[in-house]
PDB file of C-alpha atoms in Angstrom:
ATOM      1  CA  MET R   1     -17.077   9.531   0.685  1.00 30.00           C
ATOM      2  CA  ALA R   2     -15.571  12.988   0.379  1.00 33.00           C
ATOM      3  CA  ARG R   3     -17.778  16.090   0.320  1.00 34.00           C
ATOM      4  CA  ILE R   4     -17.461  18.271  -2.749  1.00 32.00           C
ATOM      5  CA  VAL R   5     -15.426  21.399  -1.724  1.00 35.00           C
ATOM      6  CA  ALA R   6     -15.373  24.863  -3.267  1.00 36.00           C
ATOM      7  CA  MET R   7     -11.750  25.910  -5.424  1.00 36.00           C
ATOM      8  CA  SER R   8     -12.001  29.056  -3.048  1.00 40.00           C
ATOM      9  CA  GLN R   9     -11.523  27.123   0.075  1.00 73.00           C
ATOM     10  CA  SER R  10      -8.089  27.845   0.334  1.00 81.00           C
ATOM     11  CA  ARG R  11      -5.883  29.626   3.566  1.00 89.00           C
ATOM     12  CA  THR R  12      -2.474  31.114   4.138  1.00 92.00           C
ATOM     13  CA  VAL R  13      -0.542  29.647   6.906  1.00 94.00           C
ATOM     14  CA  SER R  14       0.534  32.193   9.606  1.00 93.00           C
ATOM     15  CA  GLN R  15       2.791  30.209  12.035  1.00 92.00           C
ATOM     16  CA  SER R  16       4.743  26.822  11.268  1.00 93.00           C
ATOM     17  CA  SER R  17       2.768  23.969  11.591  1.00 93.00           C
ATOM     18  CA  GLU R  18       2.515  20.077  10.169  1.00 93.00           C
ATOM     19  CA  LEU R  19      -0.196  19.925   7.706  1.00 94.00           C
ATOM     20  CA  LEU R  20      -2.819  17.932   9.233  1.00 93.00           C
ATOM     21  CA  ALA R  21      -2.872  19.577  12.918  1.00 94.00           C
ATOM     22  CA  TYR R  22      -3.181  22.852  10.344  1.00 94.00           C
ATOM     23  CA  LEU R  23      -6.293  21.214   8.210  1.00 94.00           C
ATOM     24  CA  PHE R  24      -7.930  20.330  11.896  1.00 93.00           C
ATOM     25  CA  GLU R  25      -7.447  24.089  12.811  1.00 92.00           C
ATOM     26  CA  ALA R  26      -7.963  25.730   9.761  1.00 92.00           C
ATOM     27  CA  TRP R  27     -11.020  23.833   9.197  1.00 90.00           C
ATOM     28  CA  PRO R  28     -12.639  23.409  12.799  1.00 89.00           C
ATOM     29  CA  GLU R  29     -16.593  22.801  11.366  1.00 86.00           C
ATOM     30  CA  THR R  30     -15.329  19.632   9.260  1.00 85.00           C
ATOM     31  CA  LYS R  31     -15.200  16.389  10.966  1.00 86.00           C
ATOM     32  CA  LYS R  32     -11.586  14.757  11.419  1.00 88.00           C
ATOM     33  CA  LYS R  33     -12.125  11.870   9.653  1.00 83.00           C
ATOM     34  CA  GLN R  34     -13.277  13.707   6.592  1.00 81.00           C
ATOM     35  CA  VAL R  35     -10.431  16.011   7.025  1.00 87.00           C
ATOM     36  CA  ARG R  36      -8.069  12.684   6.566  1.00 85.00           C
ATOM     37  CA  SER R  37      -9.999  11.621   4.073  1.00 78.00           C
ATOM     38  CA  TRP R  38      -9.126  14.868   1.696  1.00 82.00           C
ATOM     39  CA  LEU R  39      -5.337  13.863   2.375  1.00 82.00           C
ATOM     40  CA  LYS R  40      -5.664  10.088   1.954  1.00 73.00           C
ATOM     41  CA  PHE R  41      -7.790  11.395  -1.627  1.00 70.00           C
ATOM     42  CA  GLY R  42      -4.919  13.715  -2.894  1.00 70.00           C
ATOM     43  CA  SER R  43      -8.124  16.559  -2.436  1.00 79.00           C
ATOM     44  CA  VAL R  44      -5.006  18.832  -0.260  1.00 84.00           C
ATOM     45  CA  ALA R  45      -2.622  21.143  -2.230  1.00 81.00           C
ATOM     46  CA  VAL R  46      -0.163  23.376  -0.407  1.00 85.00           C
ATOM     47  CA  ASN R  47       1.453  26.012  -2.967  1.00 80.00           C
ATOM     48  CA  GLY R  48      -0.463  24.374  -5.719  1.00 69.00           C
ATOM     49  CA  ARG R  49       1.036  20.594  -5.444  1.00 73.00           C
ATOM     50  CA  VAL R  50      -1.049  17.754  -3.671  1.00 74.00           C
ATOM     51  CA  ILE R  51       0.596  16.464  -0.466  1.00 82.00           C
ATOM     52  CA  THR R  52      -0.513  13.630   1.041  1.00 79.00           C
ATOM     53  CA  GLN R  53       1.647  13.045   3.940  1.00 82.00           C
ATOM     54  CA  PHE R  54       0.173  14.345   7.379  1.00 86.00           C
ATOM     55  CA  ASP R  55       3.278  15.351   8.894  1.00 87.00           C
ATOM     56  CA  HIS R  56       4.489  18.105   6.035  1.00 89.00           C
ATOM     57  CA  ARG R  57       5.916  20.769   7.735  1.00 91.00           C
ATOM     58  CA  LEU R  58       3.791  24.372   6.457  1.00 94.00           C
ATOM     59  CA  LYS R  59       6.083  27.520   7.003  1.00 93.00           C
ATOM     60  CA  PRO R  60       4.758  31.057   6.877  1.00 93.00           C
ATOM     61  CA  GLY R  61       3.125  32.249   3.699  1.00 92.00           C
ATOM     62  CA  ASP R  62       2.092  28.920   2.539  1.00 91.00           C
ATOM     63  CA  LYS R  63      -0.826  28.465   0.374  1.00 88.00           C
ATOM     64  CA  VAL R  64      -3.385  25.642   1.628  1.00 91.00           C
ATOM     65  CA  LEU R  65      -6.089  24.765  -0.890  1.00 86.00           C
ATOM     66  CA  ILE R  66      -9.048  22.078  -0.339  1.00 83.00           C
ATOM     67  CA  ARG R  67      -9.648  20.857  -4.176  1.00 70.00           C
ATOM     68  CA  PRO R  68     -12.934  19.927  -5.862  1.00 57.00           C
ATOM     69  CA  LYS R  69     -13.268  16.148  -5.332  1.00 53.00           C
ATOM     70  CA  ALA R  70     -12.762  15.389  -9.094  1.00 42.00           C
ATOM     71  CA  PHE R  71      -9.084  16.454  -9.092  1.00 48.00           C
ATOM     72  CA  ALA R  72      -8.508  13.747  -6.627  1.00 48.00           C
ATOM     73  CA  ALA R  73      -7.441  10.109  -6.791  1.00 54.00           C
ATOM     74  CA  PRO R  74     -10.231   7.950  -7.007  1.00 49.00           C
ATOM     75  CA  GLU R  75     -11.868   6.642  -3.752  1.00 47.00           C
ATOM     76  CA  THR R  76     -12.724   3.154  -4.827  1.00 51.00           C
ATOM     77  CA  ALA R  77     -11.083   0.666  -6.092  1.00 62.00           C
ATOM     78  CA  LEU R  78     -11.294  -0.225 -10.226  1.00 76.00           C
ATOM     79  CA  PRO R  79     -13.274  -3.686 -11.076  1.00 73.00           C
ATOM     80  CA  SER R  80      -9.694  -5.205 -11.327  1.00 80.00           C
ATOM     81  CA  GLY R  81      -9.570  -4.848  -7.065  1.00 90.00           C
ATOM     82  CA  ILE R  82      -6.975  -2.138  -7.735  1.00 93.00           C
ATOM     83  CA  ARG R  83      -7.076   0.456  -4.679  1.00 91.00           C
ATOM     84  CA  PHE R  84      -5.366   4.056  -5.216  1.00 89.00           C
ATOM     85  CA  ARG R  85      -3.279   5.334  -2.409  1.00 87.00           C
ATOM     86  CA  HIS R  86      -1.947   8.554  -4.179  1.00 86.00           C
ATOM     87  CA  GLU R  87      -1.667  10.277  -7.578  1.00 84.00           C
ATOM     88  CA  ASP R  88      -0.158  13.119  -9.223  1.00 80.00           C
ATOM     89  CA  ALA R  89       0.836  14.064 -12.385  1.00 81.00           C
ATOM     90  CA  ASP R  90       4.122  12.063 -12.916  1.00 89.00           C
ATOM     91  CA  ILE R  91       3.355   9.217 -10.258  1.00 92.00           C
ATOM     92  CA  ILE R  92       0.584   6.814  -9.128  1.00 92.00           C
ATOM     93  CA  VAL R  93       0.611   4.288  -5.700  1.00 93.00           C
ATOM     94  CA  ILE R  94      -1.627   1.617  -5.490  1.00 94.00           C
ATOM     95  CA  GLU R  95      -2.959  -1.418  -3.583  1.00 95.00           C
ATOM     96  CA  LYS R  96      -2.544  -4.494  -6.068  1.00 96.00           C
ATOM     97  CA  PRO R  97      -4.592  -7.453  -5.135  1.00 95.00           C
ATOM     98  CA  ALA R  98      -3.316 -11.016  -5.340  1.00 95.00           C
ATOM     99  CA  GLY R  99      -3.868 -12.996  -8.496  1.00 94.00           C
ATOM    100  CA  LEU R 100      -3.247  -9.912 -10.828  1.00 95.00           C
ATOM    101  CA  LEU R 101       0.229  -9.647 -12.942  1.00 95.00           C
ATOM    102  CA  SER R 102       1.860  -6.211 -12.672  1.00 94.00           C
ATOM    103  CA  ILE R 103       2.614  -6.643 -16.746  1.00 90.00           C
ATOM    104  CA  ALA R 104       1.672  -9.148 -19.372  1.00 84.00           C
ATOM    105  CA  SER R 105       2.581 -12.597 -19.799  1.00 78.00           C
ATOM    106  CA  PRO R 106       1.968 -15.364 -22.828  1.00 78.00           C
ATOM    107  CA  SER R 107      -1.117 -16.679 -20.861  1.00 74.00           C
ATOM    108  CA  GLU R 108      -1.930 -13.174 -19.730  1.00 74.00           C
ATOM    109  CA  PRO R 109      -1.943 -10.159 -22.110  1.00 71.00           C
ATOM    110  CA  GLU R 110      -4.918  -8.199 -20.541  1.00 78.00           C
ATOM    111  CA  LYS R 111      -5.621  -8.581 -17.112  1.00 89.00           C
ATOM    112  CA  THR R 112      -2.553  -6.540 -15.590  1.00 94.00           C
ATOM    113  CA  VAL R 113      -1.843  -3.620 -13.514  1.00 95.00           C
ATOM    114  CA  TYR R 114      -0.334  -2.038 -16.357  1.00 94.00           C
ATOM    115  CA  VAL R 115      -3.255  -2.380 -18.463  1.00 93.00           C
ATOM    116  CA  PHE R 116      -6.020  -1.389 -16.102  1.00 92.00           C
ATOM    117  CA  LEU R 117      -3.606   1.991 -14.815  1.00 93.00           C
ATOM    118  CA  THR R 118      -3.104   2.706 -18.676  1.00 92.00           C
ATOM    119  CA  GLU R 119      -6.929   2.769 -19.238  1.00 90.00           C
ATOM    120  CA  HIS R 120      -7.377   4.597 -16.201  1.00 87.00           C
ATOM    121  CA  VAL R 121      -5.116   7.653 -17.147  1.00 85.00           C
ATOM    122  CA  ARG R 122      -6.718   7.564 -20.543  1.00 84.00           C
ATOM    123  CA  GLN R 123      -9.951   7.858 -18.830  1.00 75.00           C
ATOM    124  CA  GLY R 124     -11.593   5.812 -21.094  1.00 71.00           C
ATOM    125  CA  ASN R 125     -10.362   6.953 -24.445  1.00 75.00           C
ATOM    126  CA  LYS R 126      -8.875   4.031 -25.725  1.00 74.00           C
ATOM    127  CA  LEU R 127      -6.913   6.419 -28.754  1.00 77.00           C
ATOM    128  CA  GLY R 128      -5.617   8.473 -25.875  1.00 79.00           C
ATOM    129  CA  ARG R 129      -1.759   8.274 -25.912  1.00 85.00           C
ATOM    130  CA  GLN R 130      -1.419   8.524 -21.869  1.00 87.00           C
ATOM    131  CA  ARG R 131       0.330   5.522 -20.404  1.00 92.00           C
ATOM    132  CA  VAL R 132       1.943   4.359 -17.364  1.00 95.00           C
ATOM    133  CA  TRP R 133       5.634   2.984 -16.746  1.00 96.00           C
ATOM    134  CA  ILE R 134       6.158   0.243 -14.613  1.00 96.00           C
ATOM    135  CA  VAL R 135       8.741   1.062 -11.971  1.00 96.00           C
ATOM    136  CA  HIS R 136       9.099  -2.223 -10.026  1.00 95.00           C
ATOM    137  CA  ARG R 137       6.966  -5.221 -10.376  1.00 94.00           C
ATOM    138  CA  LEU R 138       4.964  -7.323  -7.456  1.00 95.00           C
ATOM    139  CA  ASP R 139       4.663 -11.428  -8.511  1.00 93.00           C
ATOM    140  CA  ARG R 140       1.210 -12.256  -9.556  1.00 93.00           C
ATOM    141  CA  GLU R 141      -0.139 -13.769  -5.985  1.00 95.00           C
ATOM    142  CA  THR R 142       2.143 -10.784  -3.803  1.00 96.00           C
ATOM    143  CA  SER R 143      -0.312  -7.953  -2.856  1.00 97.00           C
ATOM    144  CA  GLY R 144       0.066  -4.543  -1.774  1.00 97.00           C
ATOM    145  CA  LEU R 145       1.953  -1.346  -2.404  1.00 97.00           C
ATOM    146  CA  MET R 146       3.424  -0.749  -6.174  1.00 97.00           C
ATOM    147  CA  VAL R 147       4.329   2.573  -7.624  1.00 97.00           C
ATOM    148  CA  LEU R 148       3.876   3.692 -11.002  1.00 97.00           C
ATOM    149  CA  ALA R 149       5.071   6.447 -13.196  1.00 96.00           C
ATOM    150  CA  LYS R 150       2.948   8.610 -15.462  1.00 92.00           C
ATOM    151  CA  ASN R 151       6.056   9.968 -17.489  1.00 92.00           C
ATOM    152  CA  GLU R 152       9.333   8.833 -18.454  1.00 95.00           C
ATOM    153  CA  GLN R 153      11.344  11.255 -16.450  1.00 95.00           C
ATOM    154  CA  ALA R 154       9.740   9.947 -13.305  1.00 94.00           C
ATOM    155  CA  LYS R 155      10.440   6.394 -14.342  1.00 96.00           C
ATOM    156  CA  ARG R 156      13.818   7.001 -14.990  1.00 97.00           C
ATOM    157  CA  VAL R 157      14.443   8.876 -11.526  1.00 97.00           C
ATOM    158  CA  LEU R 158      12.493   6.165  -9.701  1.00 97.00           C
ATOM    159  CA  GLN R 159      14.631   3.420 -10.825  1.00 96.00           C
ATOM    160  CA  ASP R 160      17.991   4.923 -10.887  1.00 96.00           C
ATOM    161  CA  ASN R 161      17.038   5.416  -6.640  1.00 95.00           C
ATOM    162  CA  TRP R 162      15.142   2.337  -5.984  1.00 94.00           C
ATOM    163  CA  ASP R 163      18.064   1.022  -3.797  1.00 91.00           C
ATOM    164  CA  ALA R 164      17.468   3.902  -1.456  1.00 93.00           C
ATOM    165  CA  VAL R 165      13.393   3.510  -1.361  1.00 96.00           C
ATOM    166  CA  GLU R 166      12.399   1.440   1.966  1.00 96.00           C
ATOM    167  CA  LYS R 167      10.781  -1.355   1.108  1.00 97.00           C
ATOM    168  CA  LYS R 168       8.823  -3.741   3.731  1.00 97.00           C
ATOM    169  CA  TYR R 169       6.897  -6.753   3.316  1.00 98.00           C
ATOM    170  CA  PHE R 170       4.581  -9.131   5.666  1.00 98.00           C
ATOM    171  CA  ALA R 171       4.794 -12.939   5.154  1.00 98.00           C
ATOM    172  CA  VAL R 172       3.323 -15.991   6.957  1.00 98.00           C
ATOM    173  CA  VAL R 173       5.750 -18.702   6.920  1.00 98.00           C
ATOM    174  CA  GLU R 174       5.911 -22.205   8.221  1.00 98.00           C
ATOM    175  CA  GLY R 175       7.644 -22.600  11.080  1.00 96.00           C
ATOM    176  CA  PHE R 176       9.965 -20.387  12.451  1.00 95.00           C
ATOM    177  CA  PRO R 177      12.977 -18.462  11.152  1.00 95.00           C
ATOM    178  CA  PRO R 178      16.212 -19.049  13.146  1.00 90.00           C
ATOM    179  CA  GLU R 179      15.800 -15.922  15.177  1.00 95.00           C
ATOM    180  CA  LYS R 180      13.507 -13.282  16.337  1.00 96.00           C
ATOM    181  CA  ALA R 181      15.499 -10.926  14.091  1.00 97.00           C
ATOM    182  CA  GLY R 182      18.277 -10.931  11.900  1.00 97.00           C
ATOM    183  CA  LEU R 183      19.890 -10.477   8.459  1.00 97.00           C
ATOM    184  CA  PHE R 184      19.952 -12.871   5.580  1.00 97.00           C
ATOM    185  CA  ASP R 185      22.527 -12.473   3.525  1.00 97.00           C
ATOM    186  CA  SER R 186      23.814 -14.720   0.101  1.00 97.00           C
ATOM    187  CA  HIS R 187      23.951 -14.524  -3.346  1.00 97.00           C
ATOM    188  CA  LEU R 188      21.628 -15.587  -5.995  1.00 97.00           C
ATOM    189  CA  ASP R 189      21.167 -17.031  -9.186  1.00 96.00           C
ATOM    190  CA  GLU R 190      18.890 -15.493 -11.406  1.00 94.00           C
ATOM    191  CA  SER R 191      19.614 -17.084 -14.805  1.00 93.00           C
ATOM    192  CA  ASN R 192      16.909 -19.639 -14.699  1.00 92.00           C
ATOM    193  CA  PRO R 193      13.678 -17.834 -15.838  1.00 89.00           C
ATOM    194  CA  LEU R 194      11.658 -19.678 -13.855  1.00 90.00           C
ATOM    195  CA  LYS R 195      13.528 -20.252 -10.364  1.00 95.00           C
ATOM    196  CA  VAL R 196      16.153 -18.317  -8.593  1.00 96.00           C
ATOM    197  CA  TYR R 197      18.799 -20.186  -6.590  1.00 95.00           C
ATOM    198  CA  SER R 198      21.097 -19.429  -3.563  1.00 96.00           C
ATOM    199  CA  ALA R 199      24.836 -20.051  -5.206  1.00 96.00           C
ATOM    200  CA  PRO R 200      28.278 -19.591  -3.715  1.00 96.00           C
ATOM    201  CA  GLU R 201      29.692 -16.130  -5.142  1.00 96.00           C
ATOM    202  CA  ASN R 202      30.593 -16.007  -8.474  1.00 94.00           C
ATOM    203  CA  SER R 203      30.148 -13.730 -11.910  1.00 91.00           C
ATOM    204  CA  GLU R 204      26.853 -15.100 -12.129  1.00 91.00           C
ATOM    205  CA  THR R 205      25.531 -14.185  -9.138  1.00 96.00           C
ATOM    206  CA  ARG R 206      23.908 -11.105  -7.044  1.00 96.00           C
ATOM    207  CA  HIS R 207      24.035 -10.530  -3.563  1.00 97.00           C
ATOM    208  CA  ALA R 208      20.956  -9.965  -1.768  1.00 96.00           C
ATOM    209  CA  LEU R 209      20.143  -8.628   1.659  1.00 97.00           C
ATOM    210  CA  THR R 210      17.037  -8.448   3.683  1.00 97.00           C
ATOM    211  CA  ARG R 211      16.455  -7.538   7.241  1.00 98.00           C
ATOM    212  CA  TYR R 212      14.022  -9.229   8.938  1.00 98.00           C
ATOM    213  CA  ARG R 213      12.197  -9.430  12.443  1.00 97.00           C
ATOM    214  CA  VAL R 214       9.297 -11.901  13.946  1.00 97.00           C
ATOM    215  CA  MET R 215       6.077 -10.335  14.671  1.00 97.00           C
ATOM    216  CA  LYS R 216       3.769 -12.557  15.772  1.00 95.00           C
ATOM    217  CA  LYS R 217       4.332 -16.751  16.196  1.00 94.00           C
ATOM    218  CA  GLY R 218       1.146 -19.096  15.782  1.00 90.00           C
ATOM    219  CA  ASN R 219       1.151 -23.038  16.370  1.00 90.00           C
ATOM    220  CA  ALA R 220       2.757 -23.625  13.011  1.00 94.00           C
ATOM    221  CA  THR R 221       3.220 -20.632  11.528  1.00 97.00           C
ATOM    222  CA  THR R 222       5.077 -17.154  11.710  1.00 97.00           C
ATOM    223  CA  LEU R 223       4.291 -13.605  10.755  1.00 98.00           C
ATOM    224  CA  VAL R 224       7.295 -12.015   9.597  1.00 98.00           C
ATOM    225  CA  GLU R 225       8.174  -8.556   8.418  1.00 98.00           C
ATOM    226  CA  LEU R 226      11.120  -8.004   5.886  1.00 98.00           C
ATOM    227  CA  THR R 227      13.040  -5.048   4.625  1.00 98.00           C
ATOM    228  CA  LEU R 228      14.873  -5.214   1.282  1.00 96.00           C
ATOM    229  CA  GLU R 229      18.200  -4.164   1.410  1.00 94.00           C
ATOM    230  CA  THR R 230      18.721  -5.209  -2.437  1.00 93.00           C
ATOM    231  CA  GLY R 231      16.188  -6.103  -4.763  1.00 89.00           C
ATOM    232  CA  ARG R 232      16.733  -9.165  -6.332  1.00 93.00           C
ATOM    233  CA  ARG R 233      13.851 -11.135  -8.314  1.00 93.00           C
ATOM    234  CA  HIS R 234      12.116 -13.393  -5.793  1.00 96.00           C
ATOM    235  CA  GLN R 235      14.461 -12.484  -3.206  1.00 96.00           C
ATOM    236  CA  ILE R 236      12.667 -12.894   0.075  1.00 97.00           C
ATOM    237  CA  ARG R 237      10.927 -16.126  -1.084  1.00 98.00           C
ATOM    238  CA  VAL R 238      14.655 -17.508  -1.883  1.00 98.00           C
ATOM    239  CA  GLN R 239      15.939 -16.616   1.672  1.00 98.00           C
ATOM    240  CA  LEU R 240      13.060 -17.554   3.740  1.00 98.00           C
ATOM    241  CA  ALA R 241      13.494 -21.361   1.894  1.00 98.00           C
ATOM    242  CA  ASP R 242      16.881 -21.435   2.665  1.00 97.00           C
ATOM    243  CA  ALA R 243      15.907 -20.654   6.662  1.00 97.00           C
ATOM    244  CA  GLY R 244      13.766 -23.380   6.750  1.00 97.00           C
ATOM    245  CA  CYS R 245      10.614 -21.271   6.752  1.00 98.00           C
ATOM    246  CA  PRO R 246       9.565 -20.976   3.004  1.00 98.00           C
ATOM    247  CA  ILE R 247       6.271 -18.890   2.555  1.00 98.00           C
ATOM    248  CA  VAL R 248       3.271 -20.477   3.019  1.00 98.00           C
ATOM    249  CA  GLY R 249       1.569 -21.493  -0.110  1.00 97.00           C
ATOM    250  CA  ASP R 250       5.058 -20.805  -1.885  1.00 97.00           C
ATOM    251  CA  LYS R 251       5.061 -24.471  -3.192  1.00 97.00           C
ATOM    252  CA  LYS R 252       7.994 -23.549  -5.722  1.00 96.00           C
ATOM    253  CA  TYR R 253      10.014 -22.950  -3.187  1.00 97.00           C
ATOM    254  CA  GLY R 254       9.330 -25.930  -0.695  1.00 97.00           C
ATOM    255  CA  ALA R 255       5.750 -24.668   1.175  1.00 97.00           C
ATOM    256  CA  GLN R 256       4.286 -27.842   2.353  1.00 97.00           C
ATOM    257  CA  THR R 257       0.445 -25.888   2.964  1.00 97.00           C
ATOM    258  CA  ASN R 258      -1.083 -23.465   0.730  1.00 96.00           C
ATOM    259  CA  PRO R 259      -4.765 -22.645   2.820  1.00 96.00           C
ATOM    260  CA  ILE R 260      -5.152 -19.180   1.005  1.00 95.00           C
ATOM    261  CA  LYS R 261      -4.903 -20.305  -2.523  1.00 95.00           C
ATOM    262  CA  ARG R 262      -2.001 -17.689  -2.859  1.00 96.00           C
ATOM    263  CA  ILE R 263       1.416 -16.680  -1.285  1.00 97.00           C
ATOM    264  CA  ALA R 264       1.285 -15.311   1.938  1.00 98.00           C
ATOM    265  CA  LEU R 265       3.289 -12.636   0.847  1.00 98.00           C
ATOM    266  CA  HIS R 266       2.300  -8.578   1.188  1.00 98.00           C
ATOM    267  CA  ALA R 267       4.323  -5.541   0.129  1.00 97.00           C
ATOM    268  CA  HIS R 268       3.000  -3.322   3.404  1.00 96.00           C
ATOM    269  CA  SER R 269       5.037  -0.623   3.604  1.00 96.00           C
ATOM    270  CA  LEU R 270       6.779   2.369   1.214  1.00 96.00           C
ATOM    271  CA  ARG R 271       9.107   5.131   1.980  1.00 95.00           C
ATOM    272  CA  LEU R 272      10.360   7.223  -1.219  1.00 95.00           C
ATOM    273  CA  ILE R 273      11.543  10.443  -2.176  1.00 94.00           C
ATOM    274  CA  HIS R 274       9.146  11.641  -4.983  1.00 92.00           C
ATOM    275  CA  PRO R 275      11.107  11.662  -8.421  1.00 92.00           C
ATOM    276  CA  ILE R 276      10.170  15.539  -9.088  1.00 88.00           C
ATOM    277  CA  THR R 277       9.355  17.402  -6.236  1.00 84.00           C
ATOM    278  CA  GLY R 278      11.463  15.805  -3.882  1.00 88.00           C
ATOM    279  CA  GLU R 279       9.334  15.182  -1.182  1.00 85.00           C
ATOM    280  CA  GLU R 280       9.926  12.290   1.043  1.00 89.00           C
ATOM    281  CA  MET R 281       6.818  10.091   1.142  1.00 90.00           C
ATOM    282  CA  ARG R 282       5.079   7.301   3.079  1.00 91.00           C
ATOM    283  CA  PHE R 283       3.031   4.671   2.336  1.00 91.00           C
ATOM    284  CA  GLU R 284       1.311   1.948   4.338  1.00 92.00           C
ATOM    285  CA  SER R 285      -1.073  -0.712   3.745  1.00 92.00           C
ATOM    286  CA  PRO R 286      -2.187  -3.103   6.566  1.00 92.00           C
ATOM    287  CA  LEU R 287      -1.863  -6.739   6.627  1.00 93.00           C
ATOM    288  CA  PRO R 288      -4.404  -8.477   4.622  1.00 93.00           C
ATOM    289  CA  GLY R 289      -7.080 -10.807   6.613  1.00 92.00           C
ATOM    290  CA  ASP R 290      -6.313 -13.621   4.721  1.00 93.00           C
ATOM    291  CA  LEU R 291      -2.401 -13.207   6.334  1.00 94.00           C
ATOM    292  CA  GLY R 292      -3.809 -12.583   9.792  1.00 91.00           C
ATOM    293  CA  ARG R 293      -5.719 -15.728   9.949  1.00 92.00           C
ATOM    294  CA  LEU R 294      -2.952 -17.476   9.324  1.00 93.00           C
ATOM    295  CA  VAL R 295      -1.230 -16.477  12.482  1.00 87.00           C
TER     296      VAL R 295
END
């Protein structure tokens, strides 16, 4: 639990340094674990802007401030299981649990990331005008990192540049991919709202590229890391199924097993440019225990 610190806890940088190293030096009386929690939960501001990247470069004259806990991102999960990784005036980065929709569906209008995060930014005021904007979606049974915008400008900039965002996933698949590493290159027909298909290139298809590498092999399953070069609906799921190794639990695309009662897919890494400040931001979410046990 991050301790409350006074607004006067600020320092002026005298020589170039990475932020985490500077924090260790400037607050030697504070345990390193505590300092890292300041960064993680948004309590560190440089020149008035919240910074969470440990390797952010400081230059002489920069003002580093440790902000009160009340200004930091929440340290605990919401009742929905959503965990906060970063929040500032423009964006929120969360870890979405499996089983939670990104946006409403006819069968579930309320229990969604959008609804829970809108309630969060309104701070309990149901008549408040604050809201969040969905930048991208994760399937209901997919867990992991997700970015939301807190204003239309941030949403527009993020979506206009979404292909440039580095997005990596972990998947546990049935069987084994064709090689230890490679590239899935196909064309996907997304016209069916329920299921995506690979098809010969035509006016209805969209080009899909996914890089993959094998991380660990089990007896009948494989842990694979996938990097999206394009962002098509169900892209990873379709391409892994086409390769003969569907994701564990993904019955729609041919999986025969479902030991953890969900699709074994996790959004584990994001690298993006902040839509307003231009700062590079990187987030990682470890492999969930239920996926790890599969291999």
